[in-house]
Every structure is written in structure tokens, then in C-alpha cells.
Amino acid sequence: MKVSLPAALAALLLGGAGAQTLVPFKDPRLPFTVSLPKGWLGANFGDGIQGVSVVSAKTPPATMIRLLFMPKNGRVADLNREFADFETGVRQTGGTLTRLSSQSARHGGVSGIEREYALKHPKGNLRLRVWFGNGAKNLYSFQVTDTPERFAASSALFSRVLASVRF
């Protein structure tokens, strides 16, 4: 699953997470339900990836959460390969990615791997937390991206969002 870094950078250069109320979000096109931060804005990055992307504000800087999926169509998913492809994609945009942590993580009953990264890019420094999940029918890529200064608050909010996911 290719996740667009330029889209992430563009969104990031948009508001902040802060304390947020979560509200249920349902879309019949999604294979999950989730609660998202109230007042956040939907974002369409035009990358053709299925899912939901939201940003905290219209103007820079913004926190971004993306909850994406791709049908496996019988394919066997290798989460380590997915992360390797993700990391390669980031490097191809001119960014330097440093993995800060990696652990098994289960969200909404789906097993996966979660990693945290520091990203140095010509457009600025970011922190990312990315979870790839291997569902029965779909591969999932959920992430939060923010500035290093706000990342602790954004990551805590993202944990609350992940706790609300139901497949």
C-alpha cells in the first residue's frame, strides 16, 4: 500500500491536535467505523487511496490522521514488506526517516505492527506513528503525522481514535 508522503507534508503544514472530543463517523464505503475529532476537516489528497483522512485545521500547521485500507483480493500481506515499501517511498521524496520504535499492536481486533518515526525533510521535520494491520479481507494503514513539538498530544489523541475502531 503506497501512502503519499507529499500529501502528508502538505496536510501537516496546515493546525494542531489539542484536547478533542471524538464523534462517531460512519461511511458505508469503509470496512470499519471510527470516532474522529470533532470539528476536524476531511482531506482529499487525490492519491486514490481508499479510506478517510482528516486534518485539524485549514491553515498551517495541522495534525493529520489517515485511516486507509486496500482490499487484499486473496493476496497474503507481509507487514514488514509494507513498512519497507513505506520507508522506501519516504526516502524517494528526499526525506530521512529514523525509526524510533516498533511493536506488535492490535486495534479493533486486527493484528498488526505499529512504528513511530522521526522524519527530516526539506519541507520540515515531522513525527509519524503508523500502524499496518492485516485484516481478513483488507490491509490497513492508519497513521498520525504532526510536528515534533505537538506529537505527544497528537499520538495520545490517535490512541483514542484507534481505540474506537470497529471492523
Short mmCIF file of C-alpha atoms in Angstrom, two decimals:
data_model
loop_
_atom_site.label_atom_id
_atom_site.label_comp_id
_atom_site.label_asym_id
_atom_site.label_seq_id
_atom_site.Cartn_x
_atom_site.Cartn_y
_atom_site.Cartn_z
CA MET A 1 0.00 0.00 0.00
CA LYS A 2 1.59 3.25 -1.09
CA VAL A 3 0.94 6.15 1.29
CA SER A 4 1.68 9.55 -0.18
CA LEU A 5 4.30 11.49 1.76
CA PRO A 6 3.79 14.72 -0.20
CA ALA A 7 0.15 14.59 0.86
CA ALA A 8 1.22 14.11 4.47
CA LEU A 9 3.61 17.03 4.27
CA ALA A 10 1.01 19.26 2.66
CA ALA A 11 -1.52 18.46 5.35
CA LEU A 12 0.99 18.92 8.09
CA LEU A 13 1.81 22.34 7.01
CA LEU A 14 -1.85 23.03 7.84
CA GLY A 15 -3.27 23.28 12.67
CA GLY A 16 -2.90 21.22 15.99
CA ALA A 17 -4.44 18.35 17.92
CA GLY A 18 -5.04 19.65 21.45
CA ALA A 19 -7.81 18.22 23.64
CA GLN A 20 -10.53 16.87 21.40
CA THR A 21 -13.99 15.39 21.66
CA LEU A 22 -14.44 12.37 19.43
CA VAL A 23 -17.62 11.88 17.39
CA PRO A 24 -18.75 8.69 15.63
CA PHE A 25 -18.00 8.55 11.91
CA LYS A 26 -19.68 6.05 9.62
CA ASP A 27 -19.33 5.76 5.89
CA PRO A 28 -20.78 2.75 4.03
CA ARG A 29 -17.69 2.69 1.78
CA LEU A 30 -15.43 1.96 4.77
CA PRO A 31 -14.95 -1.55 6.20
CA PHE A 32 -14.80 -0.04 9.71
CA THR A 33 -16.41 2.56 11.92
CA VAL A 34 -14.40 5.02 13.96
CA SER A 35 -14.77 8.12 16.10
CA LEU A 36 -12.89 11.17 14.83
CA PRO A 37 -12.01 14.51 16.42
CA LYS A 38 -14.96 16.89 16.38
CA GLY A 39 -14.51 19.85 14.04
CA TRP A 40 -11.65 18.36 12.03
CA LEU A 41 -11.77 18.71 8.26
CA GLY A 42 -11.93 15.95 5.69
CA ALA A 43 -8.98 15.97 3.32
CA ASN A 44 -8.74 14.55 -0.18
CA PHE A 45 -5.15 14.19 -1.33
CA GLY A 46 -6.10 12.89 -4.75
CA ASP A 47 -3.87 9.83 -4.34
CA GLY A 48 -6.69 7.37 -5.00
CA ILE A 49 -6.21 5.56 -1.70
CA GLN A 50 -9.43 4.35 -0.05
CA GLY A 51 -10.21 5.48 3.47
CA VAL A 52 -10.67 8.66 5.44
CA SER A 53 -8.18 11.47 6.00
CA VAL A 54 -8.73 14.39 8.35
CA VAL A 55 -6.73 17.46 9.33
CA SER A 56 -7.08 19.63 12.39
CA ALA A 57 -7.15 22.98 10.56
CA LYS A 58 -7.19 24.68 7.16
CA THR A 59 -4.07 26.72 7.84
CA PRO A 60 -0.56 25.67 8.86
CA PRO A 61 0.45 23.79 10.83
CA ALA A 62 -2.12 20.95 11.11
CA THR A 63 -2.24 17.49 12.59
CA MET A 64 -3.23 14.78 10.12
CA ILE A 65 -4.86 11.40 10.73
CA ARG A 66 -5.30 8.93 7.87
CA LEU A 67 -7.23 5.66 8.16
CA LEU A 68 -6.69 3.82 4.89
CA PHE A 69 -7.41 0.36 3.53
CA MET A 70 -6.73 -1.74 0.50
CA PRO A 71 -8.55 -4.97 -0.43
CA LYS A 72 -6.13 -7.91 -0.34
CA ASN A 73 -8.01 -9.82 -3.07
CA GLY A 74 -6.61 -13.11 -1.80
CA ARG A 75 -3.06 -11.76 -1.56
CA VAL A 76 -1.04 -12.67 1.52
CA ALA A 77 0.03 -9.48 3.27
CA ASP A 78 3.55 -9.16 4.67
CA LEU A 79 3.51 -6.23 7.09
CA ASN A 80 7.29 -5.98 7.24
CA ARG A 81 7.32 -5.67 3.43
CA GLU A 82 4.61 -2.97 3.66
CA PHE A 83 6.76 -1.00 6.09
CA ALA A 84 9.83 -1.45 3.88
CA ASP A 85 7.86 -0.08 0.91
CA PHE A 86 6.59 2.81 3.04
CA GLU A 87 10.11 3.67 4.19
CA THR A 88 11.46 3.47 0.63
CA GLY A 89 8.68 5.75 -0.58
CA VAL A 90 9.57 8.35 2.06
CA ARG A 91 13.24 8.25 1.13
CA GLN A 92 12.36 8.75 -2.54
CA THR A 93 10.80 12.12 -1.65
CA GLY A 94 14.09 13.33 -0.20
CA GLY A 95 13.24 12.61 3.41
CA THR A 96 15.40 10.99 6.06
CA LEU A 97 13.36 8.59 8.14
CA THR A 98 14.52 7.39 11.56
CA ARG A 99 12.60 4.55 13.18
CA LEU A 100 12.08 5.30 16.87
CA SER A 101 10.06 2.24 17.86
CA SER A 102 8.37 -0.88 16.52
CA GLN A 103 5.93 -3.20 18.25
CA SER A 104 3.07 -5.58 17.63
CA ALA A 105 -0.27 -3.86 18.06
CA ARG A 106 -3.88 -4.94 17.82
CA HIS A 107 -6.64 -2.44 17.05
CA GLY A 108 -10.32 -3.30 16.68
CA GLY A 109 -9.41 -6.98 16.85
CA VAL A 110 -6.99 -6.81 13.91
CA SER A 111 -3.34 -7.71 14.47
CA GLY A 112 -0.58 -5.60 13.06
CA ILE A 113 2.66 -3.75 13.59
CA GLU A 114 2.97 -0.17 14.78
CA ARG A 115 6.04 2.01 14.29
CA GLU A 116 6.98 5.52 15.23
CA TYR A 117 9.30 7.62 13.08
CA ALA A 118 11.09 10.95 13.01
CA LEU A 119 11.18 12.46 9.54
CA LYS A 120 13.59 15.13 8.36
CA HIS A 121 12.51 16.54 5.03
CA PRO A 122 13.39 19.67 3.05
CA LYS A 123 9.88 20.92 3.89
CA GLY A 124 10.32 20.42 7.66
CA ASN A 125 10.58 17.91 10.48
CA LEU A 126 7.71 15.60 11.35
CA ARG A 127 6.84 12.74 13.64
CA LEU A 128 4.72 9.83 12.45
CA ARG A 129 3.04 6.89 14.09
CA VAL A 130 1.98 4.25 11.57
CA TRP A 131 0.06 1.01 12.07
CA PHE A 132 -0.26 -1.60 9.35
CA GLY A 133 -2.96 -4.15 10.12
CA ASN A 134 -3.62 -7.44 8.40
CA GLY A 135 -7.39 -8.00 8.31
CA ALA A 136 -9.24 -10.95 6.82
CA LYS A 137 -10.11 -9.07 3.62
CA ASN A 138 -8.13 -5.83 3.79
CA LEU A 139 -4.73 -4.39 4.54
CA TYR A 140 -4.99 -1.33 6.80
CA SER A 141 -2.67 1.65 7.13
CA PHE A 142 -3.58 4.05 9.95
CA GLN A 143 -1.30 6.97 10.80
CA VAL A 144 -0.95 10.24 12.62
CA THR A 145 1.51 12.88 11.45
CA ASP A 146 2.43 16.07 13.28
CA THR A 147 5.24 18.41 14.25
CA PRO A 148 7.71 17.08 16.83
CA GLU A 149 6.54 19.73 19.32
CA ARG A 150 2.90 18.57 19.26
CA PHE A 151 3.43 14.89 18.62
CA ALA A 152 2.89 13.65 22.19
CA ALA A 153 -0.60 15.20 22.27
CA SER A 154 -1.38 14.03 18.72
CA SER A 155 -0.23 10.50 19.48
CA ALA A 156 -2.44 10.38 22.60
CA LEU A 157 -5.41 11.55 20.52
CA PHE A 158 -4.59 8.95 17.86
CA SER A 159 -4.62 6.25 20.57
CA ARG A 160 -8.17 7.31 21.45
CA VAL A 161 -9.17 7.19 17.77
CA LEU A 162 -7.65 3.72 17.38
CA ALA A 163 -9.49 2.51 20.48
CA SER A 164 -12.77 3.48 18.78
CA VAL A 165 -12.15 1.49 15.56
CA ARG A 166 -14.58 -1.38 14.89
CA PHE A 167 -14.18 -3.66 11.90
#
